[in-house]
Amino acid sequence: MPFRSRYIGLIDKYRDRLPVHDDTRIISLGEGNTPLIRLNNIPGILGKEVDIYVKYEGLNPTGSFKDRGMCMAVTKAVEEGSKSIICASTGNTSASAAAYAARAGITAYVLIPEGKIAMGKLAQAMMHGAIVIQIKGNFDAGMQIVKDVAEHAPVTIVNSINPYRLQGQKTAAFEIVEELGAAPDYHCLPVGNAGNITAHWMGYREYHENGIVNNRPHMVGYQAAGSAPFMRGKMVDDPETIATAIRIGHPQSWDKAWVVREESEGWFDECADEEILAAQKMLTEKEGIFCEPASATSLAGAMRDIKSGKIPEGSKIVCTLTGNGLKDPDSAIAQCTSPMITVEATMDAVKRAILDNMD
Ligand code: AN7
């Protein structure tokens, strides 16, 4: 029968480019292979001739790009005999760690900032059976504690300081090159710890050095204005933003990300919370794609730089949408200003509601 072989995850697909052996037990949930969607309506709204694609990483198994790195980190942790993993997280890493630990049959300990993670992510970590430790402090404080604890307890850190995380995450760049037949001119990402922008650059570099592609993108990292250490040029001690996923003031891949900017001739910039939410709303309303606030930072920044001409017309741009909009229903509902319509359960009442709301 002419069936294509079943897609069983990125480690299987890219095993020649990842640090696994033939007999490695692969811990996978079918991550990767996410859609690269061309925006049909937003370029026209901007009034610019550009090709914008979004890489919808929110369609990974736990709803964020973290799964690309987590499958590698957990696969290697299990290979090395580890029985437990630990991370600090603004939410998505904890959801992913919890799921892959469940899959592997090991324990996940996750440290989260009390009251500052989106509801969907908390639900995931709890449902998958992780030991959830809320701390009265932010992500950066949690990250420091995790590093200290791991020196004294038999736990494997699965934050992006674990090198296997970036190895897994570089595969997103491979997928983009394979679909477009080349690297884009610009690749825009939201930046928190800066692991993902670093991983993407590793992927683009690898395909370029291996002669698979002969161009490389400018890497552009956007931060939330209240949590923008790359714009301040130094660590930020009290990061704040509605985009809780990137509420990070002490990025773990600080040095690597500056190298990425340098080598790719890219840049960093910041977006106000209102700009981030407006981009999220525009994407949902005008293109039918729902991402979480942090993810919309890539599009918010790209739209601004397209409008100003910093990203010139004729460019091919990829924006990574790092996480699914369903992760954070509270911030979504809070920003929908038009009230829901409630009427009697009659044909007349519904008809009136429809006619009253026709364009
Ligand atoms: C949706 O979950 O750091 O720059 O602990 O969840 O690689 O850190 C999340 C980060 C962007 C930033 N978008 O990526 C965590 C965590 C979303 C995210 C980022 C995160 P990096």
mmCIF file of C-alpha atoms and ligand atoms in Angstrom:
data_model
loop_
_atom_site.group_PDB
_atom_site.id
_atom_site.type_symbol
_atom_site.label_atom_id
_atom_site.label_comp_id
_atom_site.label_asym_id
_atom_site.label_seq_id
_atom_site.Cartn_x
_atom_site.Cartn_y
_atom_site.Cartn_z
ATOM 1 C CA MET A 1 0.000 0.000 0.000
ATOM 2 C CA PRO A 2 1.409 3.432 -0.893
ATOM 3 C CA PHE A 3 1.014 4.894 2.595
ATOM 4 C CA ARG A 4 3.616 7.395 3.692
ATOM 5 C CA SER A 5 5.460 6.378 6.824
ATOM 6 C CA ARG A 6 3.845 7.709 9.982
ATOM 7 C CA TYR A 7 5.313 10.869 11.529
ATOM 8 C CA ILE A 8 6.487 9.908 15.023
ATOM 9 C CA GLY A 9 8.257 13.010 16.213
ATOM 10 C CA LEU A 10 11.292 15.132 15.552
ATOM 11 C CA ILE A 11 13.936 12.884 17.122
ATOM 12 C CA ASP A 12 12.966 10.114 14.723
ATOM 13 C CA LYS A 13 12.916 12.470 11.745
ATOM 14 C CA TYR A 14 16.189 14.273 12.518
ATOM 15 C CA ARG A 15 18.038 11.501 14.337
ATOM 16 C CA ASP A 16 21.176 12.022 12.197
ATOM 17 C CA ARG A 17 21.388 15.620 13.403
ATOM 18 C CA LEU A 18 20.620 14.975 17.072
ATOM 19 C CA PRO A 19 22.692 13.385 19.857
ATOM 20 C CA VAL A 20 20.918 10.004 19.981
ATOM 21 C CA HIS A 21 22.117 6.444 19.371
ATOM 22 C CA ASP A 22 20.395 3.616 17.513
ATOM 23 C CA ASP A 23 19.365 2.007 20.790
ATOM 24 C CA THR A 24 18.322 5.192 22.605
ATOM 25 C CA ARG A 25 14.821 4.900 24.039
ATOM 26 C CA ILE A 26 13.077 7.885 22.532
ATOM 27 C CA ILE A 27 10.544 9.716 24.701
ATOM 28 C CA SER A 28 8.224 11.361 22.210
ATOM 29 C CA LEU A 29 4.677 12.658 21.926
ATOM 30 C CA GLY A 30 4.842 13.337 18.189
ATOM 31 C CA GLU A 31 6.180 16.876 18.617
ATOM 32 C CA GLY A 32 7.343 19.074 15.735
ATOM 33 C CA ASN A 33 6.022 19.159 12.161
ATOM 34 C CA THR A 34 3.984 22.262 12.990
ATOM 35 C CA PRO A 35 2.225 24.317 10.308
ATOM 36 C CA LEU A 36 3.910 27.264 8.639
ATOM 37 C CA ILE A 37 0.931 29.456 7.774
ATOM 38 C CA ARG A 38 1.140 32.326 5.283
ATOM 39 C CA LEU A 39 -0.760 35.388 6.473
ATOM 40 C CA ASN A 40 -3.368 36.387 3.905
ATOM 41 C CA ASN A 41 -4.872 39.543 5.365
ATOM 42 C CA ILE A 42 -2.403 41.313 7.636
ATOM 43 C CA PRO A 43 0.083 42.416 4.923
ATOM 44 C CA GLY A 44 -2.788 44.230 3.186
ATOM 45 C CA ILE A 45 -3.807 45.865 6.454
ATOM 46 C CA LEU A 46 -0.225 47.075 6.853
ATOM 47 C CA GLY A 47 -0.282 48.282 3.244
ATOM 48 C CA LYS A 48 3.025 46.599 2.522
ATOM 49 C CA GLU A 49 4.200 44.016 -0.015
ATOM 50 C CA VAL A 50 5.668 41.428 2.313
ATOM 51 C CA ASP A 51 5.378 37.693 2.760
ATOM 52 C CA ILE A 52 4.690 36.910 6.412
ATOM 53 C CA TYR A 53 4.537 33.325 7.642
ATOM 54 C CA VAL A 54 3.749 32.234 11.164
ATOM 55 C CA LYS A 55 5.202 29.020 12.550
ATOM 56 C CA TYR A 56 2.392 27.809 14.780
ATOM 57 C CA GLU A 57 4.294 26.128 17.578
ATOM 58 C CA GLY A 58 1.163 26.194 19.720
ATOM 59 C CA LEU A 59 0.155 23.011 17.901
ATOM 60 C CA ASN A 60 2.829 20.940 19.598
ATOM 61 C CA PRO A 61 1.526 18.210 21.951
ATOM 62 C CA THR A 62 1.462 20.371 25.079
ATOM 63 C CA GLY A 63 0.726 23.567 23.158
ATOM 64 C CA SER A 64 4.149 25.211 22.972
ATOM 65 C CA PHE A 65 7.568 25.030 21.321
ATOM 66 C CA LYS A 66 9.008 23.673 24.557
ATOM 67 C CA ASP A 67 8.095 20.145 23.461
ATOM 68 C CA ARG A 68 10.805 20.224 20.786
ATOM 69 C CA GLY A 69 13.461 20.657 23.430
ATOM 70 C CA MET A 70 11.762 18.660 26.147
ATOM 71 C CA CYS A 71 11.590 15.437 24.126
ATOM 72 C CA MET A 72 15.376 15.606 23.732
ATOM 73 C CA ALA A 73 16.083 16.623 27.332
ATOM 74 C CA VAL A 74 13.889 13.880 28.782
ATOM 75 C CA THR A 75 15.147 11.275 26.316
ATOM 76 C CA LYS A 76 18.717 12.010 27.406
ATOM 77 C CA ALA A 77 17.832 12.225 31.109
ATOM 78 C CA VAL A 78 16.287 8.757 30.911
ATOM 79 C CA GLU A 79 19.242 7.430 28.905
ATOM 80 C CA GLU A 80 21.575 8.713 31.606
ATOM 81 C CA GLY A 81 19.526 6.931 34.287
ATOM 82 C CA SER A 82 17.838 9.953 35.826
ATOM 83 C CA LYS A 83 14.613 9.288 37.722
ATOM 84 C CA SER A 84 13.531 12.893 38.125
ATOM 85 C CA ILE A 85 13.677 16.208 36.352
ATOM 86 C CA ILE A 86 13.302 19.739 37.621
ATOM 87 C CA CYS A 87 12.667 23.163 36.132
ATOM 88 C CA ALA A 88 11.700 26.699 36.998
ATOM 89 C CA SER A 89 9.035 27.976 34.674
ATOM 90 C CA THR A 90 6.764 30.789 33.653
ATOM 91 C CA GLY A 91 4.363 27.983 32.683
ATOM 92 C CA ASN A 92 5.060 26.323 29.372
ATOM 93 C CA THR A 93 8.260 24.564 30.395
ATOM 94 C CA SER A 94 6.467 23.147 33.423
ATOM 95 C CA ALA A 95 3.580 21.859 31.287
ATOM 96 C CA SER A 96 5.973 20.229 28.858
ATOM 97 C CA ALA A 97 8.250 18.776 31.530
ATOM 98 C CA ALA A 98 5.230 17.345 33.333
ATOM 99 C CA ALA A 99 3.914 15.662 30.187
ATOM 100 C CA TYR A 100 7.218 14.145 29.057
ATOM 101 C CA ALA A 101 8.001 12.976 32.592
ATOM 102 C CA ALA A 102 4.617 11.247 32.650
ATOM 103 C CA ARG A 103 5.393 9.654 29.284
ATOM 104 C CA ALA A 104 8.770 8.447 30.555
ATOM 105 C CA GLY A 105 7.492 7.293 33.930
ATOM 106 C CA ILE A 106 9.707 9.623 35.955
ATOM 107 C CA THR A 107 8.989 12.504 38.345
ATOM 108 C CA ALA A 108 8.877 16.184 37.415
ATOM 109 C CA TYR A 109 9.387 18.926 39.994
ATOM 110 C CA VAL A 110 8.322 22.320 38.709
ATOM 111 C CA LEU A 111 8.861 25.702 40.375
ATOM 112 C CA ILE A 112 6.438 28.388 39.308
ATOM 113 C CA PRO A 113 5.961 32.011 40.354
ATOM 114 C CA GLU A 114 2.876 32.142 42.556
ATOM 115 C CA GLY A 115 -0.111 33.698 40.805
ATOM 116 C CA LYS A 116 1.824 34.553 37.663
ATOM 117 C CA ILE A 117 1.259 31.642 35.331
ATOM 118 C CA ALA A 118 -1.610 31.222 32.906
ATOM 119 C CA MET A 119 -4.408 28.899 34.002
ATOM 120 C CA GLY A 120 -4.052 26.359 31.186
ATOM 121 C CA LYS A 121 -0.398 25.775 31.965
ATOM 122 C CA LEU A 122 -1.088 25.217 35.647
ATOM 123 C CA ALA A 123 -3.845 22.765 34.744
ATOM 124 C CA GLN A 124 -1.430 20.837 32.541
ATOM 125 C CA ALA A 125 1.337 20.588 35.144
ATOM 126 C CA MET A 126 -1.139 19.419 37.774
ATOM 127 C CA MET A 127 -2.976 16.960 35.519
ATOM 128 C CA HIS A 128 0.241 15.291 34.364
ATOM 129 C CA GLY A 129 1.149 14.653 37.972
ATOM 130 C CA ALA A 130 4.109 16.967 38.404
ATOM 131 C CA ILE A 131 5.075 18.067 41.891
ATOM 132 C CA VAL A 132 4.141 21.742 41.576
ATOM 133 C CA ILE A 133 6.037 24.065 43.913
ATOM 134 C CA GLN A 134 4.804 27.642 43.881
ATOM 135 C CA ILE A 135 7.370 30.139 45.034
ATOM 136 C CA LYS A 136 6.748 33.614 46.389
ATOM 137 C CA GLY A 137 9.087 35.071 43.820
ATOM 138 C CA ASN A 138 9.535 35.355 40.076
ATOM 139 C CA PHE A 139 10.987 33.041 37.415
ATOM 140 C CA ASP A 140 14.501 34.352 37.892
ATOM 141 C CA ALA A 141 14.445 33.539 41.601
ATOM 142 C CA GLY A 142 13.098 30.076 40.792
ATOM 143 C CA MET A 143 15.822 29.468 38.233
ATOM 144 C CA GLN A 144 18.542 30.257 40.764
ATOM 145 C CA ILE A 145 16.981 27.906 43.307
ATOM 146 C CA VAL A 146 16.754 25.128 40.710
ATOM 147 C CA LYS A 147 20.452 25.482 39.895
ATOM 148 C CA ASP A 148 21.338 25.368 43.598
ATOM 149 C CA VAL A 149 19.063 22.407 44.355
ATOM 150 C CA ALA A 150 20.399 20.376 41.431
ATOM 151 C CA GLU A 151 23.862 20.508 42.986
ATOM 152 C CA HIS A 152 22.548 18.767 46.089
ATOM 153 C CA ALA A 153 19.840 16.421 44.804
ATOM 154 C CA PRO A 154 19.713 13.734 42.068
ATOM 155 C CA VAL A 155 17.573 15.712 39.632
ATOM 156 C CA THR A 156 18.203 16.699 36.014
ATOM 157 C CA ILE A 157 17.546 20.334 35.097
ATOM 158 C CA VAL A 158 15.383 20.603 31.976
ATOM 159 C CA ASN A 159 15.400 24.378 31.576
ATOM 160 C CA SER A 160 17.083 25.586 28.400
ATOM 161 C CA ILE A 161 20.487 25.617 30.149
ATOM 162 C CA ASN A 162 20.242 21.857 29.484
ATOM 163 C CA PRO A 163 22.075 21.686 26.121
ATOM 164 C CA TYR A 164 19.762 18.988 24.751
ATOM 165 C CA ARG A 165 16.874 21.450 24.886
ATOM 166 C CA LEU A 166 18.448 23.702 22.274
ATOM 167 C CA GLN A 167 19.362 20.693 20.129
ATOM 168 C CA GLY A 168 15.713 19.700 19.935
ATOM 169 C CA GLN A 169 14.517 23.252 19.364
ATOM 170 C CA LYS A 170 16.883 23.862 16.428
ATOM 171 C CA THR A 171 14.681 21.517 14.367
ATOM 172 C CA ALA A 172 12.093 24.273 13.946
ATOM 173 C CA ALA A 173 14.577 26.057 11.675
ATOM 174 C CA PHE A 174 15.084 22.844 9.676
ATOM 175 C CA GLU A 175 11.347 22.550 9.086
ATOM 176 C CA ILE A 176 11.062 26.153 7.923
ATOM 177 C CA VAL A 177 13.933 25.799 5.451
ATOM 178 C CA GLU A 178 12.472 22.562 4.094
ATOM 179 C CA GLU A 179 9.078 24.167 3.528
ATOM 180 C CA LEU A 180 10.231 27.452 2.053
ATOM 181 C CA GLY A 181 13.085 25.906 0.070
ATOM 182 C CA ALA A 182 15.345 28.544 1.627
ATOM 183 C CA ALA A 183 15.783 30.432 4.860
ATOM 184 C CA PRO A 184 13.520 33.482 5.273
ATOM 185 C CA ASP A 185 15.048 36.982 5.140
ATOM 186 C CA TYR A 186 13.967 37.740 8.703
ATOM 187 C CA HIS A 187 13.033 35.417 11.555
ATOM 188 C CA CYS A 188 11.205 37.106 14.443
ATOM 189 C CA LEU A 189 10.773 35.552 17.891
ATOM 190 C CA PRO A 190 9.605 36.544 21.349
ATOM 191 C CA VAL A 191 12.555 36.507 23.748
ATOM 192 C CA GLY A 192 12.534 35.500 27.392
ATOM 193 C CA ASN A 193 15.549 33.399 28.339
ATOM 194 C CA ALA A 194 16.671 33.651 24.705
ATOM 195 C CA GLY A 195 17.063 29.888 24.366
ATOM 196 C CA ASN A 196 14.734 29.629 21.409
ATOM 197 C CA ILE A 197 16.324 32.383 19.334
ATOM 198 C CA THR A 198 19.689 30.728 20.023
ATOM 199 C CA ALA A 199 18.365 27.301 19.011
ATOM 200 C CA HIS A 200 16.850 28.593 15.772
ATOM 201 C CA TRP A 201 20.135 30.208 14.813
ATOM 202 C CA MET A 202 21.923 26.897 15.493
ATOM 203 C CA GLY A 203 19.514 25.202 13.088
ATOM 204 C CA TYR A 204 19.896 27.788 10.338
ATOM 205 C CA ARG A 205 23.684 27.769 10.725
ATOM 206 C CA GLU A 206 23.815 23.985 10.579
ATOM 207 C CA TYR A 207 21.838 23.756 7.329
ATOM 208 C CA HIS A 208 23.916 26.578 5.869
ATOM 209 C CA GLU A 209 27.257 25.052 6.862
ATOM 210 C CA ASN A 210 26.161 21.684 5.487
ATOM 211 C CA GLY A 211 25.292 23.261 2.140
ATOM 212 C CA ILE A 212 21.593 22.410 2.417
ATOM 213 C CA VAL A 213 20.703 26.056 2.012
ATOM 214 C CA ASN A 214 22.746 29.044 0.883
ATOM 215 C CA ASN A 215 21.198 31.839 2.906
ATOM 216 C CA ARG A 216 20.575 32.643 6.565
ATOM 217 C CA PRO A 217 18.019 34.984 8.123
ATOM 218 C CA HIS A 218 18.476 38.087 10.215
ATOM 219 C CA MET A 219 17.335 37.021 13.679
ATOM 220 C CA VAL A 220 15.094 39.544 15.400
ATOM 221 C CA GLY A 221 14.178 39.190 19.072
ATOM 222 C CA TYR A 222 11.335 41.119 20.660
ATOM 223 C CA GLN A 223 10.828 41.487 24.388
ATOM 224 C CA ALA A 224 7.953 42.852 26.444
ATOM 225 C CA ALA A 225 8.823 46.423 27.419
ATOM 226 C CA GLY A 226 8.598 45.747 31.171
ATOM 227 C CA SER A 227 10.869 42.708 30.838
ATOM 228 C CA ALA A 228 13.449 43.802 28.310
ATOM 229 C CA PRO A 229 16.983 43.204 29.599
ATOM 230 C CA PHE A 230 18.349 43.028 26.045
ATOM 231 C CA MET A 231 17.134 46.581 25.462
ATOM 232 C CA ARG A 232 18.381 47.829 28.806
ATOM 233 C CA GLY A 233 21.757 46.176 28.198
ATOM 234 C CA LYS A 234 21.630 44.626 31.651
ATOM 235 C CA MET A 235 19.571 42.288 33.798
ATOM 236 C CA VAL A 236 16.169 43.533 35.005
ATOM 237 C CA ASP A 237 15.319 42.685 38.618
ATOM 238 C CA ASP A 238 11.565 43.271 38.652
ATOM 239 C CA PRO A 239 10.264 42.198 35.248
ATOM 240 C CA GLU A 240 6.570 42.857 34.610
ATOM 241 C CA THR A 241 4.303 42.174 31.634
ATOM 242 C CA ILE A 242 0.895 40.773 30.769
ATOM 243 C CA ALA A 243 2.802 38.258 28.640
ATOM 244 C CA THR A 244 3.633 36.157 31.686
ATOM 245 C CA ALA A 245 5.500 33.552 29.633
ATOM 246 C CA ILE A 246 8.271 36.080 28.994
ATOM 247 C CA ARG A 247 8.210 37.791 32.374
ATOM 248 C CA ILE A 248 11.947 37.107 32.691
ATOM 249 C CA GLY A 249 14.594 39.614 33.746
ATOM 250 C CA HIS A 250 17.715 37.443 33.873
ATOM 251 C CA PRO A 251 17.905 35.565 30.561
ATOM 252 C CA GLN A 252 19.844 32.322 30.826
ATOM 253 C CA SER A 253 21.184 32.500 27.254
ATOM 254 C CA TRP A 254 22.348 36.128 27.576
ATOM 255 C CA ASP A 255 25.789 35.747 25.952
ATOM 256 C CA LYS A 256 24.618 33.325 23.258
ATOM 257 C CA ALA A 257 21.821 35.657 22.177
ATOM 258 C CA TRP A 258 24.179 38.599 21.710
ATOM 259 C CA VAL A 259 26.289 36.380 19.463
ATOM 260 C CA VAL A 260 23.169 35.473 17.480
ATOM 261 C CA ARG A 261 22.378 39.137 16.964
ATOM 262 C CA GLU A 262 25.944 39.803 15.850
ATOM 263 C CA GLU A 263 26.350 36.832 13.517
ATOM 264 C CA SER A 264 22.919 37.141 11.927
ATOM 265 C CA GLU A 265 23.065 40.933 11.693
ATOM 266 C CA GLY A 266 19.757 41.091 13.493
ATOM 267 C CA TRP A 267 18.454 43.179 16.367
ATOM 268 C CA PHE A 268 16.463 43.267 19.589
ATOM 269 C CA ASP A 269 13.522 45.512 20.310
ATOM 270 C CA GLU A 270 10.705 45.812 22.793
ATOM 271 C CA CYS A 271 6.913 45.968 22.569
ATOM 272 C CA ALA A 272 4.463 47.556 24.997
ATOM 273 C CA ASP A 273 1.852 45.242 26.517
ATOM 274 C CA GLU A 274 -0.902 47.055 24.564
ATOM 275 C CA GLU A 275 0.945 46.417 21.296
ATOM 276 C CA ILE A 276 1.343 42.744 22.156
ATOM 277 C CA LEU A 277 -2.364 42.318 22.920
ATOM 278 C CA ALA A 278 -3.346 44.250 19.779
ATOM 279 C CA ALA A 279 -1.222 41.921 17.648
ATOM 280 C CA GLN A 280 -2.711 38.875 19.359
ATOM 281 C CA LYS A 281 -6.213 40.180 18.657
ATOM 282 C CA MET A 282 -5.434 41.065 15.055
ATOM 283 C CA LEU A 283 -4.092 37.596 14.395
ATOM 284 C CA THR A 284 -7.158 35.931 15.866
ATOM 285 C CA GLU A 285 -9.659 38.273 14.185
ATOM 286 C CA LYS A 286 -8.039 38.703 10.789
ATOM 287 C CA GLU A 287 -6.306 35.368 10.234
ATOM 288 C CA GLY A 288 -8.076 32.866 12.498
ATOM 289 C CA ILE A 289 -4.943 31.981 14.464
ATOM 290 C CA PHE A 290 -4.979 32.033 18.263
ATOM 291 C CA CYS A 291 -1.680 32.340 20.089
ATOM 292 C CA GLU A 292 -0.897 33.335 23.642
ATOM 293 C CA PRO A 293 0.152 36.930 24.440
ATOM 294 C CA ALA A 294 3.914 36.244 24.666
ATOM 295 C CA SER A 295 3.829 34.622 21.232
ATOM 296 C CA ALA A 296 2.191 37.658 19.653
ATOM 297 C CA THR A 297 5.241 39.713 20.612
ATOM 298 C CA SER A 298 7.012 38.389 17.514
ATOM 299 C CA LEU A 299 4.237 39.632 15.253
ATOM 300 C CA ALA A 300 3.771 42.904 17.135
ATOM 301 C CA GLY A 301 7.425 43.774 16.665
ATOM 302 C CA ALA A 302 7.528 42.567 13.076
ATOM 303 C CA MET A 303 4.472 44.635 12.127
ATOM 304 C CA ARG A 304 6.063 47.748 13.587
ATOM 305 C CA ASP A 305 9.347 47.143 11.760
ATOM 306 C CA ILE A 306 7.523 46.402 8.500
ATOM 307 C CA LYS A 307 5.511 49.607 8.790
ATOM 308 C CA SER A 308 8.620 51.676 9.453
ATOM 309 C CA GLY A 309 10.507 50.039 6.571
ATOM 310 C CA LYS A 310 13.224 48.614 8.821
ATOM 311 C CA ILE A 311 12.048 45.277 7.397
ATOM 312 C CA PRO A 312 11.814 46.259 3.719
ATOM 313 C CA GLU A 313 9.089 45.425 1.222
ATOM 314 C CA GLY A 314 9.772 42.267 -0.748
ATOM 315 C CA SER A 315 10.980 40.483 2.402
ATOM 316 C CA LYS A 316 10.069 36.978 3.431
ATOM 317 C CA ILE A 317 9.446 36.980 7.190
ATOM 318 C CA VAL A 318 8.780 34.154 9.622
ATOM 319 C CA CYS A 319 7.279 34.907 13.037
ATOM 320 C CA THR A 320 7.331 32.110 15.576
ATOM 321 C CA LEU A 321 4.084 31.761 17.521
ATOM 322 C CA THR A 322 5.566 30.001 20.520
ATOM 323 C CA GLY A 323 2.408 29.011 22.417
ATOM 324 C CA ASN A 324 -1.293 28.305 21.949
ATOM 325 C CA GLY A 325 -3.909 30.925 22.797
ATOM 326 C CA LEU A 326 -5.874 28.370 24.807
ATOM 327 C CA LYS A 327 -3.143 28.411 27.427
ATOM 328 C CA ASP A 328 -4.324 31.751 28.751
ATOM 329 C CA PRO A 329 -8.110 32.117 28.512
ATOM 330 C CA ASP A 330 -8.203 34.769 31.269
ATOM 331 C CA SER A 331 -6.146 37.372 29.421
ATOM 332 C CA ALA A 332 -8.065 36.618 26.218
ATOM 333 C CA ILE A 333 -11.524 37.099 27.700
ATOM 334 C CA ALA A 334 -10.396 40.168 29.642
ATOM 335 C CA GLN A 335 -9.414 41.976 26.460
ATOM 336 C CA CYS A 336 -12.647 41.258 24.563
ATOM 337 C CA THR A 337 -14.465 44.538 25.119
ATOM 338 C CA SER A 338 -17.784 43.784 23.407
ATOM 339 C CA PRO A 339 -20.102 42.040 25.864
ATOM 340 C CA MET A 340 -21.601 38.672 25.165
ATOM 341 C CA ILE A 341 -25.242 38.878 24.147
ATOM 342 C CA THR A 342 -27.693 37.076 26.409
ATOM 343 C CA VAL A 343 -31.324 36.737 25.288
ATOM 344 C CA GLU A 344 -34.442 34.686 26.010
ATOM 345 C CA ALA A 345 -34.442 31.237 24.404
ATOM 346 C CA THR A 346 -36.882 32.194 21.654
ATOM 347 C CA MET A 347 -36.619 32.517 17.891
ATOM 348 C CA ASP A 348 -37.728 36.158 18.045
ATOM 349 C CA ALA A 349 -35.138 37.170 20.598
ATOM 350 C CA VAL A 350 -32.320 35.480 18.688
ATOM 351 C CA LYS A 351 -33.527 36.972 15.393
ATOM 352 C CA ARG A 352 -33.524 40.435 16.923
ATOM 353 C CA ALA A 353 -30.000 39.891 18.269
ATOM 354 C CA ILE A 354 -28.814 38.884 14.797
ATOM 355 C CA LEU A 355 -30.446 41.822 13.018
ATOM 356 C CA ASP A 356 -29.200 44.294 15.643
ATOM 357 C CA ASN A 357 -25.658 43.096 15.064
ATOM 358 C CA MET A 358 -25.512 43.036 11.274
ATOM 359 C CA ASP A 359 -22.851 45.162 9.598
HETATM 360 C C1 AN7 B 1 5.027 31.157 24.880
HETATM 361 O O1 AN7 B 1 8.105 28.217 30.335
HETATM 362 O O2 AN7 B 1 10.772 30.343 29.928
HETATM 363 O O3 AN7 B 1 13.443 33.055 24.910
HETATM 364 O O4 AN7 B 1 9.621 28.777 31.748
HETATM 365 O O5 AN7 B 1 6.529 30.172 27.039
HETATM 366 O O6 AN7 B 1 13.529 30.563 24.719
HETATM 367 O O7 AN7 B 1 12.917 31.662 26.884
HETATM 368 C C2 AN7 B 1 8.863 30.220 28.558
HETATM 369 C C3 AN7 B 1 9.313 30.952 27.512
HETATM 370 C C4 AN7 B 1 8.322 32.655 24.382
HETATM 371 C C5 AN7 B 1 10.498 32.641 25.508
HETATM 372 N N1 AN7 B 1 7.047 32.310 24.233
HETATM 373 O O8 AN7 B 1 11.381 31.694 24.974
HETATM 374 C C6 AN7 B 1 9.097 28.891 30.649
HETATM 375 C C7 AN7 B 1 9.660 29.875 29.707
HETATM 376 C C8 AN7 B 1 6.440 31.490 25.119
HETATM 377 C C9 AN7 B 1 7.160 30.990 26.195
HETATM 378 C C10 AN7 B 1 9.076 32.195 25.424
HETATM 379 C C11 AN7 B 1 8.507 31.367 26.382
HETATM 380 P P1 AN7 B 1 12.904 31.740 25.380
#
